[in-house]
CSV table of C-alpha atoms and ligand atoms in Angstrom, one decimal:
chain,number,residue,atom,x,y,z
A,434,MET,CA,0.0,0.2,0.2
A,435,GLN,CA,1.4,3.3,-1.0
A,436,ASN,CA,1.6,6.1,1.4
A,437,ILE,CA,2.1,9.8,0.5
A,438,LYS,CA,1.7,13.1,2.1
A,439,ILE,CA,0.7,16.3,1.0
A,440,LEU,CA,0.0,19.2,2.9
A,441,ASN,CA,-2.3,18.0,5.8
A,442,MET,CA,-3.4,15.3,3.9
A,443,ASP,CA,-2.5,11.4,4.6
A,444,ILE,CA,-3.1,9.5,1.4
A,445,TYR,CA,-3.0,5.6,1.3
A,446,ILE,CA,-3.4,4.1,-2.3
A,447,THR,CA,-4.8,0.4,-2.1
A,448,LYS,CA,-5.1,-1.9,-4.7
A,449,ASP,CA,-8.8,-2.2,-4.7
A,450,TYR,CA,-12.3,-1.4,-3.0
A,451,ASP,CA,-11.6,-4.2,-0.8
A,452,GLU,CA,-8.3,-3.2,0.6
A,453,MET,CA,-9.4,0.3,0.6
A,454,SER,CA,-12.2,-0.9,3.2
A,455,LYS,CA,-10.0,-2.5,5.4
A,456,LYS,CA,-7.8,0.1,5.9
A,457,ALA,CA,-10.6,2.5,6.4
A,458,ALA,CA,-12.4,0.2,9.3
A,459,GLU,CA,-8.7,0.0,11.0
A,460,VAL,CA,-8.7,4.0,11.1
A,461,VAL,CA,-11.9,4.4,12.3
A,462,ALA,CA,-11.8,1.6,14.8
A,463,SER,CA,-8.3,3.3,16.2
A,464,VAL,CA,-10.7,6.2,16.9
A,465,VAL,CA,-13.3,4.2,18.6
A,466,LYS,CA,-10.8,2.3,21.0
A,467,GLU,CA,-9.0,5.5,22.0
A,468,LYS,CA,-11.8,7.8,22.9
A,469,GLU,CA,-13.9,7.0,25.6
A,470,ASN,CA,-17.1,8.7,24.2
A,471,PRO,CA,-16.4,8.5,20.2
A,472,ILE,CA,-18.3,10.8,18.3
A,473,LEU,CA,-18.4,9.6,14.7
A,474,GLY,CA,-19.6,11.4,11.5
A,475,LEU,CA,-21.2,8.9,9.0
A,476,ALA,CA,-21.6,8.9,5.4
A,477,THR,CA,-24.1,7.1,2.9
A,478,GLY,CA,-23.4,5.7,-0.4
A,479,GLY,CA,-21.9,2.8,-2.1
A,480,THR,CA,-18.1,4.2,-1.1
A,481,PRO,CA,-18.7,3.3,2.8
A,482,ALA,CA,-20.6,-0.2,2.5
A,483,GLY,CA,-17.7,-1.7,2.6
A,484,LEU,CA,-16.0,-0.1,5.6
A,485,TYR,CA,-19.6,-0.4,7.4
A,486,LYS,CA,-19.3,-4.6,6.6
A,487,GLU,CA,-15.7,-4.5,8.3
A,488,LEU,CA,-16.8,-2.6,11.4
A,489,ILE,CA,-19.5,-5.3,11.6
A,490,ALA,CA,-17.2,-7.9,11.4
A,491,MET,CA,-15.0,-6.3,13.9
A,492,ASN,CA,-17.9,-5.6,16.2
A,493,LYS,CA,-18.9,-9.3,16.2
A,494,ALA,CA,-15.7,-10.6,16.9
A,495,GLY,CA,-15.9,-8.5,19.9
A,496,GLU,CA,-12.8,-6.2,18.6
A,497,ILE,CA,-14.7,-3.3,18.9
A,498,ASP,CA,-17.4,-2.1,21.2
A,499,PHE,CA,-19.9,0.6,20.0
A,500,SER,CA,-22.0,1.0,23.1
A,501,LYS,CA,-20.5,4.4,24.0
A,502,THR,CA,-20.4,5.5,20.5
A,503,SER,CA,-22.8,8.7,19.3
A,504,ALA,CA,-23.1,9.1,15.4
A,505,PHE,CA,-24.1,11.6,13.0
A,506,ASN,CA,-25.1,11.3,9.3
A,507,LEU,CA,-24.0,14.0,6.8
A,508,ASP,CA,-27.2,14.1,4.9
A,509,GLU,CA,-30.9,12.8,4.0
A,510,TYR,CA,-32.7,13.1,0.7
A,511,TYR,CA,-35.9,15.7,1.0
A,512,PRO,CA,-38.6,15.0,1.2
A,513,ILE,CA,-38.4,11.4,1.9
A,514,SER,CA,-40.0,9.5,4.8
A,515,LYS,CA,-37.7,7.3,7.5
A,516,GLU,CA,-39.9,3.9,6.1
A,517,SER,CA,-38.5,4.4,2.4
A,518,ASP,CA,-36.4,1.9,1.4
A,519,GLN,CA,-34.3,4.9,-0.7
A,520,SER,CA,-34.1,7.0,2.5
A,521,TYR,CA,-30.3,7.3,4.3
A,522,TYR,CA,-32.0,6.4,7.6
A,523,TYR,CA,-32.9,3.0,6.1
A,524,PHE,CA,-29.3,2.5,4.3
A,525,MET,CA,-28.0,3.6,7.8
A,526,ARG,CA,-30.4,0.8,9.6
A,527,GLU,CA,-29.9,-1.7,7.2
A,528,ASN,CA,-26.0,-1.6,6.5
A,529,LEU,CA,-24.7,-0.8,10.1
A,530,PHE,CA,-26.8,0.0,13.1
A,531,LYS,CA,-28.8,-3.0,13.4
A,532,HIS,CA,-25.6,-5.5,13.2
A,533,ILE,CA,-24.0,-3.5,15.6
A,534,ASN,CA,-24.2,-2.7,19.4
A,535,ILE,CA,-24.7,1.2,19.0
A,536,ASP,CA,-27.3,2.6,20.9
A,537,THR,CA,-29.7,4.0,18.3
A,538,ASP,CA,-30.8,6.8,20.4
A,539,LYS,CA,-27.4,8.5,20.4
A,540,THR,CA,-27.5,8.1,16.2
A,541,TYR,CA,-28.6,11.2,14.6
A,542,ILE,CA,-29.8,11.6,10.8
A,543,PRO,CA,-31.3,14.8,9.1
A,544,ASP,CA,-35.1,14.1,9.1
A,545,GLY,CA,-36.2,14.2,5.5
A,546,SER,CA,-39.8,14.4,6.2
A,547,ALA,CA,-39.3,17.6,8.7
A,548,GLU,CA,-42.1,20.2,8.1
A,549,ASP,CA,-39.9,22.9,9.3
A,550,VAL,CA,-36.8,22.1,7.8
A,551,GLU,CA,-34.6,25.5,9.1
A,552,LYS,CA,-35.8,24.1,12.6
A,553,GLU,CA,-34.3,20.6,12.0
A,554,SER,CA,-31.6,22.1,10.5
A,555,GLU,CA,-30.7,24.5,13.5
A,556,ALA,CA,-31.3,21.6,15.9
A,557,PHE,CA,-29.0,19.1,14.0
A,558,ASP,CA,-26.2,21.5,14.6
A,559,LYS,CA,-27.1,22.6,17.6
A,560,LEU,CA,-26.7,18.7,18.5
A,561,VAL,CA,-23.2,18.4,16.8
A,562,ARG,CA,-22.2,21.1,18.8
A,563,ASP,CA,-23.2,20.5,22.2
A,564,THR,CA,-21.5,17.1,22.1
A,565,GLY,CA,-18.7,18.7,21.8
A,566,GLY,CA,-17.9,18.0,17.6
A,567,VAL,CA,-17.1,14.9,15.4
A,568,ASP,CA,-14.2,13.0,16.7
A,569,MET,CA,-13.9,11.4,13.2
A,570,GLN,CA,-16.1,12.1,10.0
A,571,ILE,CA,-16.4,9.7,7.3
A,572,LEU,CA,-16.9,11.0,3.7
A,573,GLY,CA,-17.2,9.9,0.1
A,574,ILE,CA,-16.9,12.0,-2.7
A,575,GLY,CA,-19.4,12.7,-5.6
A,576,THR,CA,-18.0,12.6,-9.3
A,577,ASN,CA,-18.4,16.4,-9.4
A,578,GLY,CA,-16.1,16.9,-5.8
A,579,HIS,CA,-19.5,17.4,-3.8
A,580,ILE,CA,-19.3,16.1,-0.3
A,581,ALA,CA,-22.0,15.2,1.8
A,582,PHE,CA,-24.7,17.0,-0.4
A,583,ASN,CA,-23.0,20.3,-0.8
A,584,GLU,CA,-22.7,20.7,-4.7
A,585,PRO,CA,-20.7,23.1,-6.4
A,586,ALA,CA,-21.3,26.3,-6.0
A,587,ASP,CA,-20.1,30.1,-5.8
A,588,ASN,CA,-19.9,30.0,-1.8
A,589,PHE,CA,-19.1,27.4,0.5
A,590,PRO,CA,-22.1,27.0,2.8
A,591,THR,CA,-21.4,26.8,6.5
A,592,LYS,CA,-24.5,25.2,8.3
A,593,THR,CA,-26.6,22.6,7.7
A,594,GLN,CA,-29.5,23.5,5.3
A,595,LYS,CA,-31.7,22.2,2.5
A,596,VAL,CA,-30.2,22.5,-1.1
A,597,ASN,CA,-31.1,21.1,-4.4
A,598,LEU,CA,-29.4,18.4,-6.3
A,599,THR,CA,-28.0,18.9,-9.3
A,600,GLU,CA,-28.5,17.3,-12.5
A,601,SER,CA,-25.1,15.3,-12.3
A,602,THR,CA,-25.6,13.9,-8.8
A,603,ILE,CA,-29.3,12.8,-9.6
A,604,GLU,CA,-28.1,10.8,-12.4
A,605,ASP,CA,-25.3,9.5,-10.7
A,606,ASN,CA,-27.1,8.6,-7.8
A,607,ALA,CA,-30.3,6.9,-10.0
A,608,ARG,CA,-28.9,3.6,-10.0
A,609,PHE,CA,-29.9,3.1,-6.5
A,610,PHE,CA,-33.6,3.8,-8.0
A,611,ASP,CA,-35.8,2.3,-10.2
A,612,ASN,CA,-36.3,5.4,-12.3
A,613,ILE,CA,-34.6,8.3,-12.5
A,614,ASP,CA,-37.6,10.5,-11.9
A,615,ASP,CA,-38.0,8.9,-8.5
A,616,VAL,CA,-34.8,10.5,-7.1
A,617,PRO,CA,-35.6,13.3,-4.9
A,618,LYS,CA,-34.8,16.6,-6.2
A,619,GLU,CA,-33.5,18.0,-3.0
A,620,ALA,CA,-31.7,17.1,0.1
A,621,ILE,CA,-31.1,18.0,3.5
A,622,THR,CA,-27.0,18.1,4.2
A,623,MET,CA,-24.6,19.1,6.8
A,624,GLY,CA,-22.7,22.2,5.7
A,625,ILE,CA,-18.9,22.4,5.2
A,626,GLY,CA,-18.2,24.4,8.4
A,627,THR,CA,-19.9,22.0,10.5
A,628,ILE,CA,-18.0,19.1,8.5
A,629,MET,CA,-14.5,21.5,8.8
A,630,ASN,CA,-15.2,21.4,12.5
A,631,SER,CA,-14.8,17.8,12.9
A,632,LYS,CA,-11.5,17.0,14.6
A,633,ARG,CA,-10.2,14.4,11.9
A,634,ILE,CA,-11.7,13.8,8.4
A,635,ILE,CA,-11.2,10.2,6.4
A,636,MET,CA,-12.3,10.7,3.0
A,637,LEU,CA,-12.8,7.1,0.7
A,638,ALA,CA,-13.1,6.9,-2.8
A,639,SER,CA,-12.8,3.9,-5.4
A,640,GLY,CA,-13.2,3.6,-9.0
A,641,ALA,CA,-12.0,5.5,-12.3
A,642,ASN,CA,-15.6,8.0,-12.2
A,643,LYS,CA,-13.8,9.5,-9.0
A,644,ALA,CA,-10.4,10.3,-10.3
A,645,GLU,CA,-10.6,14.1,-11.6
A,646,ALA,CA,-12.4,15.0,-8.5
A,647,ILE,CA,-9.7,13.2,-6.4
A,648,LYS,CA,-6.9,15.2,-8.2
A,649,GLU,CA,-8.7,18.3,-8.0
A,650,THR,CA,-9.2,17.9,-4.1
A,651,VAL,CA,-5.7,17.4,-3.3
A,652,LEU,CA,-3.8,19.6,-6.1
A,653,GLY,CA,-6.7,21.8,-7.3
A,654,ASN,CA,-7.2,25.1,-6.1
A,655,VAL,CA,-9.5,25.8,-3.1
A,656,ARG,CA,-13.0,26.8,-4.7
A,657,PRO,CA,-16.3,26.0,-3.7
A,658,GLN,CA,-17.0,24.7,-7.5
A,659,LEU,CA,-15.3,21.9,-6.1
A,660,PRO,CA,-16.2,21.6,-2.5
A,661,ALA,CA,-14.2,18.8,-1.7
A,662,SER,CA,-10.7,21.5,-2.0
A,663,ILE,CA,-12.0,23.2,1.1
A,664,LEU,CA,-10.2,20.0,2.8
A,665,GLN,CA,-6.8,21.3,1.9
A,666,PHE,CA,-7.6,23.9,5.0
A,667,HIS,CA,-8.3,21.0,7.4
A,668,LYS,CA,-5.4,19.9,9.7
A,669,ASP,CA,-6.1,16.4,9.9
A,670,VAL,CA,-7.1,14.6,6.7
A,671,THR,CA,-7.0,10.8,6.0
A,672,ILE,CA,-7.6,10.0,2.3
A,673,ILE,CA,-7.9,6.3,1.3
A,674,LEU,CA,-8.3,5.8,-2.1
A,675,ASP,CA,-8.2,2.4,-4.5
A,676,GLU,CA,-5.8,2.4,-7.7
A,677,ALA,CA,-8.3,3.3,-10.1
A,678,ALA,CA,-9.4,6.4,-8.0
A,679,ALA,CA,-6.0,7.5,-7.4
A,680,LYS,CA,-4.8,7.5,-11.0
A,681,ASP,CA,-5.0,11.1,-12.0
A,682,LEU,CA,-3.5,12.4,-8.6
A,683,LEU,CA,-0.3,9.9,-9.2
A,684,GLU,CA,-0.1,11.3,-12.9
A,685,SER,CA,-0.1,15.0,-11.4
A,686,LEU,CA,2.6,14.6,-9.1
B,755,LIG,C1,-23.9,11.1,-2.2
B,755,LIG,C2,-23.6,11.1,-0.8
B,755,LIG,C3,-22.6,11.8,-0.6
B,755,LIG,C4,-21.3,10.5,-1.1
B,755,LIG,C5,-21.7,10.5,-3.0
B,755,LIG,C6,-20.9,9.5,-3.3
B,755,LIG,O1,-24.7,12.1,-3.2
B,755,LIG,N1,-24.8,12.4,-0.1
B,755,LIG,O2,-22.2,11.7,0.9
B,755,LIG,O3,-20.4,11.0,-0.9
B,755,LIG,O4,-23.1,10.6,-3.2
B,755,LIG,O5,-21.5,8.6,-3.7
B,755,LIG,P1,-21.3,6.9,-3.9
B,755,LIG,O6,-20.3,6.6,-2.7
B,755,LIG,O7,-22.3,5.8,-4.2
B,755,LIG,O8,-20.4,6.8,-5.0
């Protein structure tokens, strides 16, 4: 496994998705073991699913205990009910929570059925602040460089809020739905400010379709049109890539 350091970023290049997931699980597990009351920031999507499988296996083998862990999720579609099997609420329950010994009363996901989204968003940010901040935030990345659902824009949104999804994100995520018209056009997302307040960040990316966004995240100008580039300003970032996602970055060094 190759390891390179660029600015504040500790970058690991693994051979494939499985090795990426195992390395990520090692890093996340170290935080859960080291903190008395660990606070994780969780992501959804195809990328972290393998990491969650590894964490489930470690929990079942008695290697890691989640009983004192709290977790905040980055985002949720809007509008969507918790019961919908396309909701991130459902994703987290099926892919992680129901398989590990986490107290689900300490897991928080923006409510995609909230009537007063502004109130819901403010309460979410307050909850994150009140816990003292996220110890480790897990991030994927969109092909357009988005993190959570913070899409390319003219500024970096700071707070949790409702946003419109771009056409490219709707197309990317259509693979999880029967029909592209079923993909919600909006979402509630943690803002970039809240993400940047996390003590540590771990970003995962797998596959050639992420290669350009990863190169720009690490080496490009920091700009809101490529939201993940803001990570260059964070003090403690680990990026775990597979070879396909690392290709453009490695060719530019
Ligand atoms: C979604 C999520 C992001 C995620 C991204 C990539 O839009 N809101 O948090 O990082 O897509 O998803 P995937 O891992 O499936 O490629």
